[in-house]
mmCIF file with all atom_site columns, C-alpha atoms in Angstrom:
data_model
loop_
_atom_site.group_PDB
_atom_site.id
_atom_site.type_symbol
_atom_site.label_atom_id
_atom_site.label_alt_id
_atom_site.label_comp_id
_atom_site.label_asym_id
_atom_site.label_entity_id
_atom_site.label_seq_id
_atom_site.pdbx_PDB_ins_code
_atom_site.Cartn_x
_atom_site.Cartn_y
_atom_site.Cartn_z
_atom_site.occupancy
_atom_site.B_iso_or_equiv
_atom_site.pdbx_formal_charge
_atom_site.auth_seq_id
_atom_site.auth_comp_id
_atom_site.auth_asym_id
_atom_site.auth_atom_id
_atom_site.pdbx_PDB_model_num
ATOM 1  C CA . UNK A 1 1  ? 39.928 123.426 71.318 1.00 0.00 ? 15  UNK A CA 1
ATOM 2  C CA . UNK A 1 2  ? 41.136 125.996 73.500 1.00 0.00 ? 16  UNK A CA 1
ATOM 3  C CA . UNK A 1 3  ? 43.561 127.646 71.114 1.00 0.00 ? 17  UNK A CA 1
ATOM 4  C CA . UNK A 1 4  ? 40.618 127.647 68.814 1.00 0.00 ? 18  UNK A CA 1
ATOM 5  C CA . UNK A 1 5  ? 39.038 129.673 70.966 1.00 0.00 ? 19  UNK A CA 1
ATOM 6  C CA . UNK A 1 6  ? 42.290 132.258 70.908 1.00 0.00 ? 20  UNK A CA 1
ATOM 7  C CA . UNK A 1 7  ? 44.079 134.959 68.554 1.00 0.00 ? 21  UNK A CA 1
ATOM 8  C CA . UNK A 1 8  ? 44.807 133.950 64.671 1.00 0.00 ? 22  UNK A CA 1
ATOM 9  C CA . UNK A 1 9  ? 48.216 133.312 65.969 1.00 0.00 ? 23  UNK A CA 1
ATOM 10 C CA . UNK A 1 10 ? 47.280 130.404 68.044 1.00 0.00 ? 24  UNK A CA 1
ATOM 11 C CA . UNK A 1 11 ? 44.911 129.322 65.478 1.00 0.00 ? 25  UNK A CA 1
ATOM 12 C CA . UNK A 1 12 ? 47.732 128.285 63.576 1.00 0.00 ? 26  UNK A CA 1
ATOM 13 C CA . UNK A 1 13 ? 49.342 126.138 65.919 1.00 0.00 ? 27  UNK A CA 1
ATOM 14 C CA . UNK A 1 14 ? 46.054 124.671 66.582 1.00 0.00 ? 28  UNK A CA 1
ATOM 15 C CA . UNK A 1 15 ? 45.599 123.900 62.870 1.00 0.00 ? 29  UNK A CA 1
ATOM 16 C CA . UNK A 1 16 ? 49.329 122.657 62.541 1.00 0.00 ? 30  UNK A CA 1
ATOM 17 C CA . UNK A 1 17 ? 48.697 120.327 65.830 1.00 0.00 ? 31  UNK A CA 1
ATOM 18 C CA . UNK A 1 18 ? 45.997 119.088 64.354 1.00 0.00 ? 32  UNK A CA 1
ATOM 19 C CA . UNK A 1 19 ? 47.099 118.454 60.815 1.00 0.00 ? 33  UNK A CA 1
ATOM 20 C CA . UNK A 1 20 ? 50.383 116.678 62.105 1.00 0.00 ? 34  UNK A CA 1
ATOM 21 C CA . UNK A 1 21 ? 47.956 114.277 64.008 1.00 0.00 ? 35  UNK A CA 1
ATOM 22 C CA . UNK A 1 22 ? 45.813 114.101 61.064 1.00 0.00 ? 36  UNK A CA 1
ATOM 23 C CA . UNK A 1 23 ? 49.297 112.905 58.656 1.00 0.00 ? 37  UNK A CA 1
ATOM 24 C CA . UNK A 1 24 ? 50.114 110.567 61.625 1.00 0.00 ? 38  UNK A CA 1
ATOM 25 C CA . UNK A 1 25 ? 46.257 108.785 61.883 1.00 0.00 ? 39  UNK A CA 1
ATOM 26 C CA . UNK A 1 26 ? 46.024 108.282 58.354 1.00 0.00 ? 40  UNK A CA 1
ATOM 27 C CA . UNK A 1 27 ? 49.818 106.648 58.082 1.00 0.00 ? 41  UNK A CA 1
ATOM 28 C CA . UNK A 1 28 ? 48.743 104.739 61.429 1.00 0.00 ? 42  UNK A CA 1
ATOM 29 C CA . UNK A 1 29 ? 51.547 106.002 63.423 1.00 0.00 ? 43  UNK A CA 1
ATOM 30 C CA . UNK A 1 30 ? 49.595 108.227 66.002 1.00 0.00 ? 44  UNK A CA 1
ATOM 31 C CA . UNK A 1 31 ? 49.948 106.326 69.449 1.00 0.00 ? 45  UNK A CA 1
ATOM 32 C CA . UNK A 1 32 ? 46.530 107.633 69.909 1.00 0.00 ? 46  UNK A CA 1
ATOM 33 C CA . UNK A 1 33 ? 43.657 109.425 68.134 1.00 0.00 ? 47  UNK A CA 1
ATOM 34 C CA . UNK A 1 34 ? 41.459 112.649 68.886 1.00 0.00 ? 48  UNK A CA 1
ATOM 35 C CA . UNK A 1 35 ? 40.785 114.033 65.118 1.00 0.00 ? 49  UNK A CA 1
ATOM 36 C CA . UNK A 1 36 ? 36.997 113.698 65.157 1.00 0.00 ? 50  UNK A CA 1
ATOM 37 C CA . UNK A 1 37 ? 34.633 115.558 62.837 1.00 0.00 ? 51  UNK A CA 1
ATOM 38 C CA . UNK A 1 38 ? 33.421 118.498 65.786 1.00 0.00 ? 52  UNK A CA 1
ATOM 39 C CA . UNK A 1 39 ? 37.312 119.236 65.986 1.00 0.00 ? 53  UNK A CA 1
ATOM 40 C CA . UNK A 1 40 ? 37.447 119.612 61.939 1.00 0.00 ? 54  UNK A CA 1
ATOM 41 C CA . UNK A 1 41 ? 34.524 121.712 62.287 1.00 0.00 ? 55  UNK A CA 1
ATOM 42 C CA . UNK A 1 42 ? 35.543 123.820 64.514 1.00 0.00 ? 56  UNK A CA 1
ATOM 43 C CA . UNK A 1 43 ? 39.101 124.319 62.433 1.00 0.00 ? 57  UNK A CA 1
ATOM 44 C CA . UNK A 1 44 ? 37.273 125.052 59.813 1.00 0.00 ? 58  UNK A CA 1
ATOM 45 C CA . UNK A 1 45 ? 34.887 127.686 61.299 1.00 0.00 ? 59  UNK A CA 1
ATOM 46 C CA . UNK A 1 46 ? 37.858 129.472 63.137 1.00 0.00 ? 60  UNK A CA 1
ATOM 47 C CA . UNK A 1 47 ? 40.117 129.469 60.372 1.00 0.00 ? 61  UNK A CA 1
ATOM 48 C CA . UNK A 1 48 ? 37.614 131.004 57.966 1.00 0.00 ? 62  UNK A CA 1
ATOM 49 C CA . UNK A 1 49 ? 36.114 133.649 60.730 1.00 0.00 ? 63  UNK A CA 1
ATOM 50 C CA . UNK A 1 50 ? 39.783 134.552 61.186 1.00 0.00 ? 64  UNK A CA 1
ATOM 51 C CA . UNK A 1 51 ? 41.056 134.537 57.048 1.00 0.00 ? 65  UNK A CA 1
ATOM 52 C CA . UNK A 1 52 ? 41.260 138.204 57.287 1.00 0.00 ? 66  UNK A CA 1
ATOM 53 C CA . UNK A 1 53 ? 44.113 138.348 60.094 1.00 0.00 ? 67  UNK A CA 1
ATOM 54 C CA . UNK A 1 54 ? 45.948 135.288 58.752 1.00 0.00 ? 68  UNK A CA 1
ATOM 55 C CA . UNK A 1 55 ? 46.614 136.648 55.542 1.00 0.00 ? 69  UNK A CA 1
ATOM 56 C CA . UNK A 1 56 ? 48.592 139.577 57.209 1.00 0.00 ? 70  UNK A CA 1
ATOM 57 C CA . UNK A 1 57 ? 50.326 137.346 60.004 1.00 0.00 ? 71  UNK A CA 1
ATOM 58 C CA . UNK A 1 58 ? 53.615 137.099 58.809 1.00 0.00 ? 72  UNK A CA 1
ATOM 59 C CA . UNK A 1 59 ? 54.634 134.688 61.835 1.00 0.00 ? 73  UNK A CA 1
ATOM 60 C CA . UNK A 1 60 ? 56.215 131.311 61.323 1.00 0.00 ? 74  UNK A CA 1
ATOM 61 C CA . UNK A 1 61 ? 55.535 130.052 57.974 1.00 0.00 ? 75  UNK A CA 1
ATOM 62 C CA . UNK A 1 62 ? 53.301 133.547 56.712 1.00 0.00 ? 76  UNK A CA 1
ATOM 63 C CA . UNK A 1 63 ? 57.092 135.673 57.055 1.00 0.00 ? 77  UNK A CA 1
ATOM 64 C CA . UNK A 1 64 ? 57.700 135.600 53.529 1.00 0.00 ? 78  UNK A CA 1
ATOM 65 C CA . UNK A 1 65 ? 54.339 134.861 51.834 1.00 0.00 ? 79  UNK A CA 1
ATOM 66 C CA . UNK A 1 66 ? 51.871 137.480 50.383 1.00 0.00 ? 80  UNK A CA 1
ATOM 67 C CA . UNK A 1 67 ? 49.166 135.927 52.025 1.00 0.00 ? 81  UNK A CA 1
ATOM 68 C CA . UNK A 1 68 ? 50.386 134.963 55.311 1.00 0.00 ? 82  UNK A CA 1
ATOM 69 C CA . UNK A 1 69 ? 49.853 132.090 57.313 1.00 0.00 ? 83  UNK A CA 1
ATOM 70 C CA . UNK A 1 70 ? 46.549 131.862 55.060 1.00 0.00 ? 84  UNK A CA 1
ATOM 71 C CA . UNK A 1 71 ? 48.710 130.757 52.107 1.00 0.00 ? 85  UNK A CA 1
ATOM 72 C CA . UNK A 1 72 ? 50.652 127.746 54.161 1.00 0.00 ? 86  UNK A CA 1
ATOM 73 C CA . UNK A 1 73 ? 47.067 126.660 55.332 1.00 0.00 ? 87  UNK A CA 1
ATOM 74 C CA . UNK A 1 74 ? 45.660 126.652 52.370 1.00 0.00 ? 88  UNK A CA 1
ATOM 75 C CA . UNK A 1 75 ? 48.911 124.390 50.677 1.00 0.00 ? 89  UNK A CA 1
ATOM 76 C CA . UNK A 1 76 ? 48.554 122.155 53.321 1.00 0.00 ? 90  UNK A CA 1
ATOM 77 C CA . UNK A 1 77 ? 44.894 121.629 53.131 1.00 0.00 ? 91  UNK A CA 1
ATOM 78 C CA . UNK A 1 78 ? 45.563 121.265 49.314 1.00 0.00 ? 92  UNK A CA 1
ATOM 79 C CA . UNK A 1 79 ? 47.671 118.156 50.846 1.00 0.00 ? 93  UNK A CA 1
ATOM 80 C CA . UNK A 1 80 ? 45.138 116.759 52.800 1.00 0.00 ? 94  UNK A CA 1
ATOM 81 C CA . UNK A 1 81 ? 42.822 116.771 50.506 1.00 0.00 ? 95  UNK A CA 1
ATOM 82 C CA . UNK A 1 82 ? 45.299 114.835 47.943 1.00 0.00 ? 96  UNK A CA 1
ATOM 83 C CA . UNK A 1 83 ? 46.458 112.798 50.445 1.00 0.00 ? 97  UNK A CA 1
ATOM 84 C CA . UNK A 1 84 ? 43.745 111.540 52.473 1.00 0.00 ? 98  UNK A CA 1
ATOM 85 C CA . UNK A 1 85 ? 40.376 113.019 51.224 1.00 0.00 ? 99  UNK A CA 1
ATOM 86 C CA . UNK A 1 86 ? 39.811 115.303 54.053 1.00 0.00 ? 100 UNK A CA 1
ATOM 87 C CA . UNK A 1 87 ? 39.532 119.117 53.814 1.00 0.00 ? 101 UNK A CA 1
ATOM 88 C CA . UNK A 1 88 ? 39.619 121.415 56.963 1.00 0.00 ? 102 UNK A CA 1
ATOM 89 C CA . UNK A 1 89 ? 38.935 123.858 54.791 1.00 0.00 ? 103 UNK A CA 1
#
């Protein structure tokens, strides 16, 4: 919650925390579980109040995307979504 609460830049590594626990609940290999629905929530909320400056950070995964970071989160919720019926977007 607290990187939530940060710059787009942590955003991301709070939304890549959280979807690598999400893959590991759903495959039951998390030793434990915090995904709830307020976390999702507040994802979600951040990650669309912040769309503008992900689509221009070209950190991490955004470096060689037209979109940014925006573009990887948007693949991977396309994944979750597949996957396991949940959307953080």
């Amino acid at each position: 919650m607290y990187l939530l609460d940060c710059d787009p830049a942590k955003n991301w590594i709070a939304f890549m925390v959280c979807w690598n626990q999400i893959r590991n609940e759903k495959r039951h290999e998390a030793p434990f579980k915090f995904i709830n629905q307020e976390l999702i929530e507040k994802l979600k909320e951040t990650l669309l109040k912040h769309e503008k400056e992900l689509r221009v950070c070209k950190e991490w995964q955004g470096w060689n995307e037209e979109n940014g970071l925006w573009q990887e989160i948007t693949r991977i919720n396309n994944i979750a979504t597949k996957n396991y019926g949940l959307s953080i977007l």
